[in-house]
PDB file of C-alpha atoms in Angstrom:
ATOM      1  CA  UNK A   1     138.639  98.856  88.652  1.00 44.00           C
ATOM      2  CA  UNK A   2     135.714  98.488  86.654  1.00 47.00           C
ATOM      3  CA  UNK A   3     135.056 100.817  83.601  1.00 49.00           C
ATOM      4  CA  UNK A   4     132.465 103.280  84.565  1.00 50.00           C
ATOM      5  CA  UNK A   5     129.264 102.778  82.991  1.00 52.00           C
ATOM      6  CA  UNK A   6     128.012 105.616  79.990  1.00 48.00           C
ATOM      7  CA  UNK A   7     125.386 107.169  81.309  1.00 50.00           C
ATOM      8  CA  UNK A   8     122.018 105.643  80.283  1.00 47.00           C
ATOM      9  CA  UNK A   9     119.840 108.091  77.257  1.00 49.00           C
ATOM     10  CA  UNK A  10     116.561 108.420  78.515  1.00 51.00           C
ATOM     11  CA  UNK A  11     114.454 106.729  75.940  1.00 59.00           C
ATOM     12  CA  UNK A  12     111.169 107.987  74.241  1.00 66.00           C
ATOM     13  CA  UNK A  13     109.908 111.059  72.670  1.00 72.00           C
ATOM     14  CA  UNK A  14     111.403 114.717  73.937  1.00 78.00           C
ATOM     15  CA  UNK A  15     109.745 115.984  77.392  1.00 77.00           C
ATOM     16  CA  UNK A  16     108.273 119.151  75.391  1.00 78.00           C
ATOM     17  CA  UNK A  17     106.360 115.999  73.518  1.00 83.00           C
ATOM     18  CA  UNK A  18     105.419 114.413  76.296  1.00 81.00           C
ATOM     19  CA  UNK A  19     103.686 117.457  77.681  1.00 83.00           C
ATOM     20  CA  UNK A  20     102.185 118.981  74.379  1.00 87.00           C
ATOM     21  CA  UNK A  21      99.025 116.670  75.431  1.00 88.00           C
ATOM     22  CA  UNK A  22      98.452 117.940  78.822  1.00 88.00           C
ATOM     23  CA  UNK A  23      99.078 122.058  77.620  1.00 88.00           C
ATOM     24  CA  UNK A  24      96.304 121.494  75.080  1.00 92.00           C
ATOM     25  CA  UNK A  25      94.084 120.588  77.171  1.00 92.00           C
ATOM     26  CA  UNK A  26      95.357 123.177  79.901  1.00 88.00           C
ATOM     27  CA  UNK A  27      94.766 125.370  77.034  1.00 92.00           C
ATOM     28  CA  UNK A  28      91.679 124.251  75.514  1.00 91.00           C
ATOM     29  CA  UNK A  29      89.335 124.113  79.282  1.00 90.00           C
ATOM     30  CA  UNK A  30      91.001 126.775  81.451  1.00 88.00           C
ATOM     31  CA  UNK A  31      93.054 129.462  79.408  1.00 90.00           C
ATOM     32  CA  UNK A  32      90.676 129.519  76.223  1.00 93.00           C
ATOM     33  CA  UNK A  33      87.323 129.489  78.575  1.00 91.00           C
ATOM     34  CA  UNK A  34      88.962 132.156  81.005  1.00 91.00           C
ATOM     35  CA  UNK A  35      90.282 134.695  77.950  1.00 93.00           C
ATOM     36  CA  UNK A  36      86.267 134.113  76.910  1.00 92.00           C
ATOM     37  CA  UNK A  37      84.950 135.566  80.447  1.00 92.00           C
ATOM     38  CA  UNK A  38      87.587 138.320  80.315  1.00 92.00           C
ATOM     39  CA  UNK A  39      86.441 139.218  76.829  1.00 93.00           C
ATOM     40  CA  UNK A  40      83.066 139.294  77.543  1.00 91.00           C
ATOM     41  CA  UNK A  41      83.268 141.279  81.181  1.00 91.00           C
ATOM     42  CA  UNK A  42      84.364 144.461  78.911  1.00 92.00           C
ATOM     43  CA  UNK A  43      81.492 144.021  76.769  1.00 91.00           C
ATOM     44  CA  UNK A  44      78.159 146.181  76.782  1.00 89.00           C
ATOM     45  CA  UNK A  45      75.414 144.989  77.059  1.00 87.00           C
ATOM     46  CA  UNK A  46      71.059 145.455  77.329  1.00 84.00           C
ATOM     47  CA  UNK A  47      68.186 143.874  78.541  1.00 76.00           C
ATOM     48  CA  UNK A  48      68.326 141.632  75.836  1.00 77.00           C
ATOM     49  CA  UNK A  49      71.419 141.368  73.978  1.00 80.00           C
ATOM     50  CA  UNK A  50      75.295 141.435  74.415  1.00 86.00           C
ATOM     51  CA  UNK A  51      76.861 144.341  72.342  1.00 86.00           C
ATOM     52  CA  UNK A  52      80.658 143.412  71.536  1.00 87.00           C
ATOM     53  CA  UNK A  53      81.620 147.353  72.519  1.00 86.00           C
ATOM     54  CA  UNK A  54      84.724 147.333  74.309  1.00 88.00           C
ATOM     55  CA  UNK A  55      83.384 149.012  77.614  1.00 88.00           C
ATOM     56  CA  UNK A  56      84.488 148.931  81.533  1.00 87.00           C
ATOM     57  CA  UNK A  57      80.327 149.165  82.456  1.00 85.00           C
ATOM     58  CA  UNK A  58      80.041 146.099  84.251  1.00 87.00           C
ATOM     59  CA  UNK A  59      82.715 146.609  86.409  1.00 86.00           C
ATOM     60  CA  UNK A  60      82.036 150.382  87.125  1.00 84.00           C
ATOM     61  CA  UNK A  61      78.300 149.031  88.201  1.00 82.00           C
ATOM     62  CA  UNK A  62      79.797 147.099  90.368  1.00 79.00           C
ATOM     63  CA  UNK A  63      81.217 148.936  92.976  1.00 77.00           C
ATOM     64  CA  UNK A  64      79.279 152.118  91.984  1.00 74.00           C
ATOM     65  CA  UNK A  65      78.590 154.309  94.723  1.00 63.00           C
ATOM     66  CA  UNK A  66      81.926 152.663  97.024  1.00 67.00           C
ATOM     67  CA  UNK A  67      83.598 155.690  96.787  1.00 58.00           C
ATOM     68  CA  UNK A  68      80.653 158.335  97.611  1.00 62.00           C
ATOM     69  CA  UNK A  69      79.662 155.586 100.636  1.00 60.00           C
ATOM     70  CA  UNK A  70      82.727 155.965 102.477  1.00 62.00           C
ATOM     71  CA  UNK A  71      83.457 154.611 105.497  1.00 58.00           C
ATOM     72  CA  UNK A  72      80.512 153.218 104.762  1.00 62.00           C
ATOM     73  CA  UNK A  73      80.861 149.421 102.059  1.00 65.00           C
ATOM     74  CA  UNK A  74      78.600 149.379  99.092  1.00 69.00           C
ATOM     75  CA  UNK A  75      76.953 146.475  98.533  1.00 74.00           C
ATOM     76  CA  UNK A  76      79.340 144.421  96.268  1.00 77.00           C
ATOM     77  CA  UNK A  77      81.919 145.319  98.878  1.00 81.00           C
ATOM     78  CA  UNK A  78      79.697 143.513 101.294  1.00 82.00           C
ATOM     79  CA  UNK A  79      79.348 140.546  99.640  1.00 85.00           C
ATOM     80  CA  UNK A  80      83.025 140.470  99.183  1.00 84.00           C
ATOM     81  CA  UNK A  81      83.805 140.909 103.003  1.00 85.00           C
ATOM     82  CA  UNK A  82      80.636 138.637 104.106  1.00 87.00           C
ATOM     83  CA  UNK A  83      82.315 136.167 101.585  1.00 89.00           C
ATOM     84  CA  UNK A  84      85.637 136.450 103.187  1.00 87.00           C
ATOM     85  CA  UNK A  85      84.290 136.182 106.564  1.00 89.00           C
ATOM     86  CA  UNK A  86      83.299 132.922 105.893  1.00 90.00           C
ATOM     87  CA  UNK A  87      86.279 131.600 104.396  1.00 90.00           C
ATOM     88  CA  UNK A  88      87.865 132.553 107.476  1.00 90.00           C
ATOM     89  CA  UNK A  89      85.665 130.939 109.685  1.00 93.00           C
ATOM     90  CA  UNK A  90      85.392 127.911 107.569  1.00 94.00           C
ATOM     91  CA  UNK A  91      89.207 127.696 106.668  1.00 92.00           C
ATOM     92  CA  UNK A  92      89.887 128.007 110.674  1.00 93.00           C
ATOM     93  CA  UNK A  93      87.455 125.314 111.766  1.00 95.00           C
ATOM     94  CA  UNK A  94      88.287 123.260 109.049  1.00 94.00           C
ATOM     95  CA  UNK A  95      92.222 123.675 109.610  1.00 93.00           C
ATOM     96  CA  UNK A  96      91.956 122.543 113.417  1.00 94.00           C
ATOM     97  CA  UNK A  97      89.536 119.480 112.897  1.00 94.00           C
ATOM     98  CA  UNK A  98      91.590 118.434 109.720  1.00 93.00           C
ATOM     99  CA  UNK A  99      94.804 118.541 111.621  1.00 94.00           C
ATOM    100  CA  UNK A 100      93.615 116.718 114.617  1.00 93.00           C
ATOM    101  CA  UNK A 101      92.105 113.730 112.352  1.00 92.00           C
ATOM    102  CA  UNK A 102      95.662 113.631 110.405  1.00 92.00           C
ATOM    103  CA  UNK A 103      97.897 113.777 113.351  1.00 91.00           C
ATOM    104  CA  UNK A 104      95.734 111.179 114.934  1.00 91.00           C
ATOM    105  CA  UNK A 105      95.978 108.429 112.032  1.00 89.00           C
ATOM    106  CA  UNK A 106      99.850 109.857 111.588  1.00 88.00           C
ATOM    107  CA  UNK A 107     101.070 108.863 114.815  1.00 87.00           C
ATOM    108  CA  UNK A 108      98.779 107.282 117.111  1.00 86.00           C
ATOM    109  CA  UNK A 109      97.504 104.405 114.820  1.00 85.00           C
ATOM    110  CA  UNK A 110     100.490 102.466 114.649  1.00 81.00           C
ATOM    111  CA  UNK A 111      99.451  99.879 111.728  1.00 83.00           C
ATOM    112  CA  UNK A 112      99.382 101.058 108.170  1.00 83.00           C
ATOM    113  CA  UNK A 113      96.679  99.000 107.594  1.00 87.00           C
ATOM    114  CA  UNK A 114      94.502 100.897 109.999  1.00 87.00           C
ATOM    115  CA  UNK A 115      95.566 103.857 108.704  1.00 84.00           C
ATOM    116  CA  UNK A 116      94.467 103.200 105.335  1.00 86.00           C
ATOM    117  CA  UNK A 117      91.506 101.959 106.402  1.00 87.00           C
ATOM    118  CA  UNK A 118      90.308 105.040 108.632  1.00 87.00           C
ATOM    119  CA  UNK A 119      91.209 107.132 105.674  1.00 83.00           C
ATOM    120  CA  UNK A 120      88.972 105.685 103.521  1.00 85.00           C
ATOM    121  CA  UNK A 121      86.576 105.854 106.075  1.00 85.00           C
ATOM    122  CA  UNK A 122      86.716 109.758 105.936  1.00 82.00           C
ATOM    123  CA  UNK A 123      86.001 109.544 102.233  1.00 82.00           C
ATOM    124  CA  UNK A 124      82.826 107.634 102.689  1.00 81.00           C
ATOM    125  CA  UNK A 125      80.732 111.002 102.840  1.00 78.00           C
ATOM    126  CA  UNK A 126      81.843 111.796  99.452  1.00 78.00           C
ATOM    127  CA  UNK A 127      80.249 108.773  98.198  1.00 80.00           C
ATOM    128  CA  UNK A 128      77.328 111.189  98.247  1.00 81.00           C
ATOM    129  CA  UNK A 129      76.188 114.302  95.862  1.00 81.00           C
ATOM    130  CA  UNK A 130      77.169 117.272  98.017  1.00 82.00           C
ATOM    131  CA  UNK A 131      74.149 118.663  97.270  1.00 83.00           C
ATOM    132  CA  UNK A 132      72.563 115.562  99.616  1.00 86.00           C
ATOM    133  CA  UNK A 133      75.079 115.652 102.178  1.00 86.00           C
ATOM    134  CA  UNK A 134      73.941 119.558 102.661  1.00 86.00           C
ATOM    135  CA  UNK A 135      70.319 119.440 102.528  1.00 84.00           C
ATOM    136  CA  UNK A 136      70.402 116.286 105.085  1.00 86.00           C
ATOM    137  CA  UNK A 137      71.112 119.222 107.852  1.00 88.00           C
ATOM    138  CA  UNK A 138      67.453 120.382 107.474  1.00 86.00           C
ATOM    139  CA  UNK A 139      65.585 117.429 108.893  1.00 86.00           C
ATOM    140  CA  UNK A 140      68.182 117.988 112.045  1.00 88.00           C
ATOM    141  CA  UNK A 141      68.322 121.836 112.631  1.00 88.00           C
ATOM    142  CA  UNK A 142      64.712 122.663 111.267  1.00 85.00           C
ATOM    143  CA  UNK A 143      62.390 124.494 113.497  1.00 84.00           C
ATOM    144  CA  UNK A 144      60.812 120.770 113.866  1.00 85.00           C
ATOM    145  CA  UNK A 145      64.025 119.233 113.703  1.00 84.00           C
ATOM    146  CA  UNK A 146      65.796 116.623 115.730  1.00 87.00           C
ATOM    147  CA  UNK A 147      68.186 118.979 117.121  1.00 88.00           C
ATOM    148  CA  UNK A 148      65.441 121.191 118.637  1.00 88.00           C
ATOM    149  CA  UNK A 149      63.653 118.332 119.650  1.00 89.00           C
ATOM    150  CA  UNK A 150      65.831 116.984 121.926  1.00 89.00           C
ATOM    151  CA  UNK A 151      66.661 120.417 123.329  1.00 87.00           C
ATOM    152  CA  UNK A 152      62.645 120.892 124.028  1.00 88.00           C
ATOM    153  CA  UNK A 153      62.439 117.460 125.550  1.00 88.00           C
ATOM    154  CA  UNK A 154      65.668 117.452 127.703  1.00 87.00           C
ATOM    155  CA  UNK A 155      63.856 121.325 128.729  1.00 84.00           C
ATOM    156  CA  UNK A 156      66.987 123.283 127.618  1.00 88.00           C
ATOM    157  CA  UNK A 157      64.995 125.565 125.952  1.00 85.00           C
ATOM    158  CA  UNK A 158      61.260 126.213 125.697  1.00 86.00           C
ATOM    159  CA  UNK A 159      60.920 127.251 122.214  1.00 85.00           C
ATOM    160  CA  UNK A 160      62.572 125.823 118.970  1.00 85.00           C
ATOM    161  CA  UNK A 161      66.131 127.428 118.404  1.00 86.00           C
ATOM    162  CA  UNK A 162      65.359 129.338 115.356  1.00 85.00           C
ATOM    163  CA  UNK A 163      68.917 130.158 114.414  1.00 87.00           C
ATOM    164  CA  UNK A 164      70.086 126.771 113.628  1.00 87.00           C
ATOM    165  CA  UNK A 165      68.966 126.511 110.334  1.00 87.00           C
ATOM    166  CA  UNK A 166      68.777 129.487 107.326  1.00 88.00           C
ATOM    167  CA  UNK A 167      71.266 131.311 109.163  1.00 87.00           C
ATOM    168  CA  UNK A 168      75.522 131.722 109.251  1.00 89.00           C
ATOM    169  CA  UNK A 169      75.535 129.241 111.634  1.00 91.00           C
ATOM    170  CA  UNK A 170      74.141 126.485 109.507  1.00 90.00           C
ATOM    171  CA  UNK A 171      75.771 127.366 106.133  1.00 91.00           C
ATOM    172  CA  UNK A 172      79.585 127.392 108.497  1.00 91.00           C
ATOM    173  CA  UNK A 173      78.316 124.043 109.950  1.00 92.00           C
ATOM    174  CA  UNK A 174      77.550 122.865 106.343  1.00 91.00           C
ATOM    175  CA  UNK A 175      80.711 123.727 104.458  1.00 92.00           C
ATOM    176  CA  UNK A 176      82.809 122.048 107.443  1.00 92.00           C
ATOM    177  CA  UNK A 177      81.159 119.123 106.815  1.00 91.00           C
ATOM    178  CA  UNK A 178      81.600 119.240 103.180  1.00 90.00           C
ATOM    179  CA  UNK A 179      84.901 120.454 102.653  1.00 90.00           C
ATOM    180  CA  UNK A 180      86.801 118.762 106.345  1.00 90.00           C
ATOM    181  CA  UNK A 181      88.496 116.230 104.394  1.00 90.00           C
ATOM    182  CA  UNK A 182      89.917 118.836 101.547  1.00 91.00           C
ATOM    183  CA  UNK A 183      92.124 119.490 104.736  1.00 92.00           C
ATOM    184  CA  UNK A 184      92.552 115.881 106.129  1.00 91.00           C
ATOM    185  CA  UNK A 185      94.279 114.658 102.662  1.00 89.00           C
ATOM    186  CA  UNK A 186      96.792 116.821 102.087  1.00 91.00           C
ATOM    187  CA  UNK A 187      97.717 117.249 105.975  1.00 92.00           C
ATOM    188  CA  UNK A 188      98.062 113.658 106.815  1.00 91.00           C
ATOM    189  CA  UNK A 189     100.344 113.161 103.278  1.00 90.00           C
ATOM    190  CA  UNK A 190     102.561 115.973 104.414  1.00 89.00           C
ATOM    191  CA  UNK A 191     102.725 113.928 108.571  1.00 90.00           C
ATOM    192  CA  UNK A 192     103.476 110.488 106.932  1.00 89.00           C
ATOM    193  CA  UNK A 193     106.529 112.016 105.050  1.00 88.00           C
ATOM    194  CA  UNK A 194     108.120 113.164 108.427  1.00 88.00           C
ATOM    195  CA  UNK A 195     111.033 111.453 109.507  1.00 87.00           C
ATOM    196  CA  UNK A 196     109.740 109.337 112.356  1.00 85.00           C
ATOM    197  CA  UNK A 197     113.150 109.447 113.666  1.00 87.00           C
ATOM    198  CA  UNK A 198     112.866 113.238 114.467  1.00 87.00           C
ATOM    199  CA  UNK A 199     110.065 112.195 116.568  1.00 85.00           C
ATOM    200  CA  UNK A 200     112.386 109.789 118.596  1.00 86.00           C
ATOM    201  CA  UNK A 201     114.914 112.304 118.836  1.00 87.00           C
ATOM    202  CA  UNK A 202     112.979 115.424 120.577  1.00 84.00           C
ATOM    203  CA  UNK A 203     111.477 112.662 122.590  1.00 83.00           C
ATOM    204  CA  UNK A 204     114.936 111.419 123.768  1.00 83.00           C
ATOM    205  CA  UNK A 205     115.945 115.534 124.237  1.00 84.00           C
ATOM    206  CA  UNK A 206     112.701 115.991 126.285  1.00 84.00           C
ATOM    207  CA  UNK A 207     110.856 117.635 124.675  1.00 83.00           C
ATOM    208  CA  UNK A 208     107.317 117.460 125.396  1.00 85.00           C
ATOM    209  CA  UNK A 209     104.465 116.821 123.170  1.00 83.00           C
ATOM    210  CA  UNK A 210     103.595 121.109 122.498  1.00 87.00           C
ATOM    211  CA  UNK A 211     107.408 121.268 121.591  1.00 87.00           C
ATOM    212  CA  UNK A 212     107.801 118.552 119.097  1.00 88.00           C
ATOM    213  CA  UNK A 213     104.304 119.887 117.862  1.00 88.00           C
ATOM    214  CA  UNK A 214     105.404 122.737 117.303  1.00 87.00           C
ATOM    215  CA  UNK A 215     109.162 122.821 116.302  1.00 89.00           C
ATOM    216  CA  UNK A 216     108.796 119.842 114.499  1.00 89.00           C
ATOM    217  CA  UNK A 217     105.283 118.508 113.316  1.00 91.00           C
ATOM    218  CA  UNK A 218     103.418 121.657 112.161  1.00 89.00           C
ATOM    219  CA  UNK A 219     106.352 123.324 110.430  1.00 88.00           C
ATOM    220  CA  UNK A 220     106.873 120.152 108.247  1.00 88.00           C
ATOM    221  CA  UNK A 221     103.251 120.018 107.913  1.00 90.00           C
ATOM    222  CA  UNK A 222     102.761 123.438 106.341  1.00 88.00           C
ATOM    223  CA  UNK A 223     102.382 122.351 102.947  1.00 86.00           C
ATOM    224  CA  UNK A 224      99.731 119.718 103.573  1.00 90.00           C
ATOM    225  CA  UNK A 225      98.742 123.211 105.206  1.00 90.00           C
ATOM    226  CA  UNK A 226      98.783 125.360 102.438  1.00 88.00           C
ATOM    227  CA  UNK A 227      97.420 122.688 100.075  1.00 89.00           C
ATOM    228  CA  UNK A 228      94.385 122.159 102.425  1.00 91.00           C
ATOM    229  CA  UNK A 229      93.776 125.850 103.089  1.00 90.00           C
ATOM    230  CA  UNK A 230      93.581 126.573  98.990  1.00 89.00           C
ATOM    231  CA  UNK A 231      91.709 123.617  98.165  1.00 89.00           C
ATOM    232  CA  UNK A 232      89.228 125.029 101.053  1.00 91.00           C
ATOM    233  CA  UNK A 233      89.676 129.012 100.140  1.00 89.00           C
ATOM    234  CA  UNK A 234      88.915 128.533  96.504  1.00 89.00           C
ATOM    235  CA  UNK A 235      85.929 126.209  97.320  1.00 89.00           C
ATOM    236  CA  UNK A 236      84.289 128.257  99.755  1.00 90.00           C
ATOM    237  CA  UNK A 237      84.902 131.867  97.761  1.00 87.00           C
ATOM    238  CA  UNK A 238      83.607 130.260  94.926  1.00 85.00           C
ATOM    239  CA  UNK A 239      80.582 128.434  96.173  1.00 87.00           C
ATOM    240  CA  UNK A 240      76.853 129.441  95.732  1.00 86.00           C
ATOM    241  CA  UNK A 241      74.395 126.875  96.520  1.00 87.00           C
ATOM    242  CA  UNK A 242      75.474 125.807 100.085  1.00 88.00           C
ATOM    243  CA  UNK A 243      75.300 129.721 100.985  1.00 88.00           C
ATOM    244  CA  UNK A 244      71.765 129.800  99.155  1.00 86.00           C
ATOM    245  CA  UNK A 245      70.277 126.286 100.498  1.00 84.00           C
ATOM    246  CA  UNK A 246      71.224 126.556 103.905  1.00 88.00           C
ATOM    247  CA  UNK A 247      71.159 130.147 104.324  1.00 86.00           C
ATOM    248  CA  UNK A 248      67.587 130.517 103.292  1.00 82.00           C
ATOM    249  CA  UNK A 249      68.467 132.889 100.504  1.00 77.00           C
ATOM    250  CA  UNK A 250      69.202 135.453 103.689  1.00 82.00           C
ATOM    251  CA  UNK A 251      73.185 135.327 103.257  1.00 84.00           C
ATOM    252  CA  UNK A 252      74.773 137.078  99.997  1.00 82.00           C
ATOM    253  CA  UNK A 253      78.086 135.764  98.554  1.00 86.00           C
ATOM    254  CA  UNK A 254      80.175 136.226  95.521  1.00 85.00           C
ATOM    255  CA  UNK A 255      79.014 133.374  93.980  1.00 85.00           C
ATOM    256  CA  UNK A 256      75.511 133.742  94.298  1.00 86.00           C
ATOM    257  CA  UNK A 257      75.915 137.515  92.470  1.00 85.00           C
ATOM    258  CA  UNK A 258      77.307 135.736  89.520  1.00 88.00           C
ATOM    259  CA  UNK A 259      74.085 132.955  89.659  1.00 87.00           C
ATOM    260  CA  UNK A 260      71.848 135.801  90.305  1.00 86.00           C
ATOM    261  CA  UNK A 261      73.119 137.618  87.458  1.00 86.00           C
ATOM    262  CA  UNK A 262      73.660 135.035  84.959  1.00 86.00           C
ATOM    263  CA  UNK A 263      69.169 134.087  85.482  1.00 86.00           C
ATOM    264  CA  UNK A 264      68.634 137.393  84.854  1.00 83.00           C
ATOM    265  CA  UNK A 265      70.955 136.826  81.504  1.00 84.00           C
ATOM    266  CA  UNK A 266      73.059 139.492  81.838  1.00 87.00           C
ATOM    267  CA  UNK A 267      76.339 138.291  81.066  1.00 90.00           C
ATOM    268  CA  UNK A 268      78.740 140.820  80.629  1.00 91.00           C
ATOM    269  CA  UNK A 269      78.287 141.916  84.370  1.00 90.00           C
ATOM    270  CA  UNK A 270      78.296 137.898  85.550  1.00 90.00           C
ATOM    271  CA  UNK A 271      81.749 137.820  83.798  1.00 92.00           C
ATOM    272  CA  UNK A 272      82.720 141.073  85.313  1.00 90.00           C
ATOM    273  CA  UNK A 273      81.976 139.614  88.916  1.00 88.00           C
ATOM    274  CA  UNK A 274      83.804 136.173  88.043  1.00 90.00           C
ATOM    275  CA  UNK A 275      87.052 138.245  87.626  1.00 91.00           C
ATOM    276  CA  UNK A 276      86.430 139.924  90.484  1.00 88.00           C
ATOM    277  CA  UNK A 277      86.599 136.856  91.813  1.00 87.00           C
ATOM    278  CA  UNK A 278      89.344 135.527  90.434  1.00 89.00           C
ATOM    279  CA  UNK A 279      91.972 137.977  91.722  1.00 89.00           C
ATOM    280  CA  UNK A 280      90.541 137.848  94.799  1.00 84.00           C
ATOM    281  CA  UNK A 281      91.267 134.382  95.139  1.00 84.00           C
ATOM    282  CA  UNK A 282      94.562 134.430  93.459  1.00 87.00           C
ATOM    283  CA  UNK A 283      95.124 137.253  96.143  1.00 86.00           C
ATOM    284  CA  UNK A 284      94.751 135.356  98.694  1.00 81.00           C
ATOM    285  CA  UNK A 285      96.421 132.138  97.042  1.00 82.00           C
ATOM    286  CA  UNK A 286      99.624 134.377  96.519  1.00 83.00           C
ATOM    287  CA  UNK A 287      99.448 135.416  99.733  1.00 82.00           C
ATOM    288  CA  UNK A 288      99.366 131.656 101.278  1.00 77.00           C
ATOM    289  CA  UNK A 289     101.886 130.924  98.872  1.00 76.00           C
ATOM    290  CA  UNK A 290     104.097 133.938 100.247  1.00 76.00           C
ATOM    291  CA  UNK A 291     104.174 132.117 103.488  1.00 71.00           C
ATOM    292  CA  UNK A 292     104.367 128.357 102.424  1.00 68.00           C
ATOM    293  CA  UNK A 293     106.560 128.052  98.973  1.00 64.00           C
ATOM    294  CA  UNK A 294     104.909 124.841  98.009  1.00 63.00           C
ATOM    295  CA  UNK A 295     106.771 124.242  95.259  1.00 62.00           C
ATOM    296  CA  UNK A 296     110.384 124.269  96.894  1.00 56.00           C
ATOM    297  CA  UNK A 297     108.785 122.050 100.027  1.00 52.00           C
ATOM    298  CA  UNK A 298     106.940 119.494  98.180  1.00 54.00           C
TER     299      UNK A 298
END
């Protein structure tokens, strides 16, 4: 028999080593910055000056007046729920066209070739500022627009559609377009790492194509799932200048309390709001990780 081989010692410097790089910068850009915002939030503050007076102001202005409103929302509660409302709509549409695009190059283009290809066809809009990509919806949905154009001219409508552009429609239409392939990636990683012969199988069982898609394809898909849907959460929760360009300045979100606030240089409430924030989105992170454990699936 031949002598078993000593197991091989992994050469190089100690793992703890090997990370002490990428924790110090981890450390230096997102847990230094973040313990600076946190810090400041409980700060007081005037019209002209931050006062470093430990203080819970900014975040007792705002939600003031939530409790004495009842049933009724105050207005940061608002924002919060029209913010929300959004993400839902936009994680939803984004979810269903993202998952159609990825199961299509998955299994119904059979060369990888072409599969690489058309993927790298999806990131040709990102080739683009965003800010571009957005504002190129206004020559289309204006009041003057294409869109409304066509509609007059085909007689569809008499008068220009007014609620295509500066309104929830438009700002929906515009984060789908910007933040599709967020979902596309991840989705279509997660379908090329299924067994194709599980396909084969169900098909030999006879199972038709809404069984295997969904006893087979979309639970091995859920972390491309997750991944999409947090990439797309955090984006949209966070955003402020798609919901201020295409909204017309109408539509209040989180994000554009913390722009408005930070012009009008008051920066202890601006860092109160971006905690706000924060655990909201880690809420609902936590929650999507509840359902999905990425870390054990990946």
């Amino acid at each position: 028999m031949a002598e078993a081989r000593a197991p091989l010692e992994s050469p190089g410097l100690p793992g703890w080593i090997q990370a002490t790089p990428f924790a110090l910068v981890f450390l230096l850009f997102f847990v230094l910055p973040l313990c600076f915002v946190i810090t400041v939030s409980f700060w007081d503050y005037n019209d002209y000056e931050m006062i470093p007076a430990f203080t819970s102001r900014s975040y007792v202005e705002s939600f003031e007046g939530c409790l004495t409103q009842l049933p009724d929302l105050c207005t940061m509660l608002k924002t919060y729920v029209s913010t929300a409302k959004f993400c839902a709509i936009v994680w939803i549409l984004t979810l269903f066209i993202g998952f159609t695009v990825a199961y299509f190059l998955a299994f119904y283009v059979r060369s990888a070739t072409t599969q690489m290809v058309l993927f790298l066809v999806c990131t040709i809009p990102f080739w683009t500022s965003n800010v571009i990509r957005m504002i190129s919806w206004i020559p289309l949905l204006g009041r003057n627009g294409l869109v409304n154009q066509v509609l007059m001219s085909l007689h569809i409508v008499n008068a220009p559609v007014e609620w295509l552009l500066y309104s929830q429609f438009s700002v929906a239409l515009a984060f789908v377009h910007l933040f599709t392939f967020f979902m596309v990636a991840p989705i279509f990683n997660s379908m090329m790492r299924i067994d194709r012969r599980l396909i084969e199988a169900a098909y030999d069982s006879g199972a038709s194509t809404w069984q295997m898609l969904t006893n087979i394809i979309i639970p091995l898909s859920k972390p491309g799932i997750a991944i999409g849907s947090i990439f797309v959460v955090t984006i949209v929760m966070g955003d402020f200048i798609t919901f201020s360009e295409m909204g017309g300045g109408q539509i209040a979100s989180a994000g554009k309390v913390i722009a408005t606030r930070l012009s009008a240089l008051q920066f202890p409430p601006a860092a109160a709001s971006a905690v706000i924030l924060l655990v909201a989105t880690m809420v609902i992170i936590t929650v999507l990780n509840r359902i999905v454990d990425i870390r054990r699936e990946l």
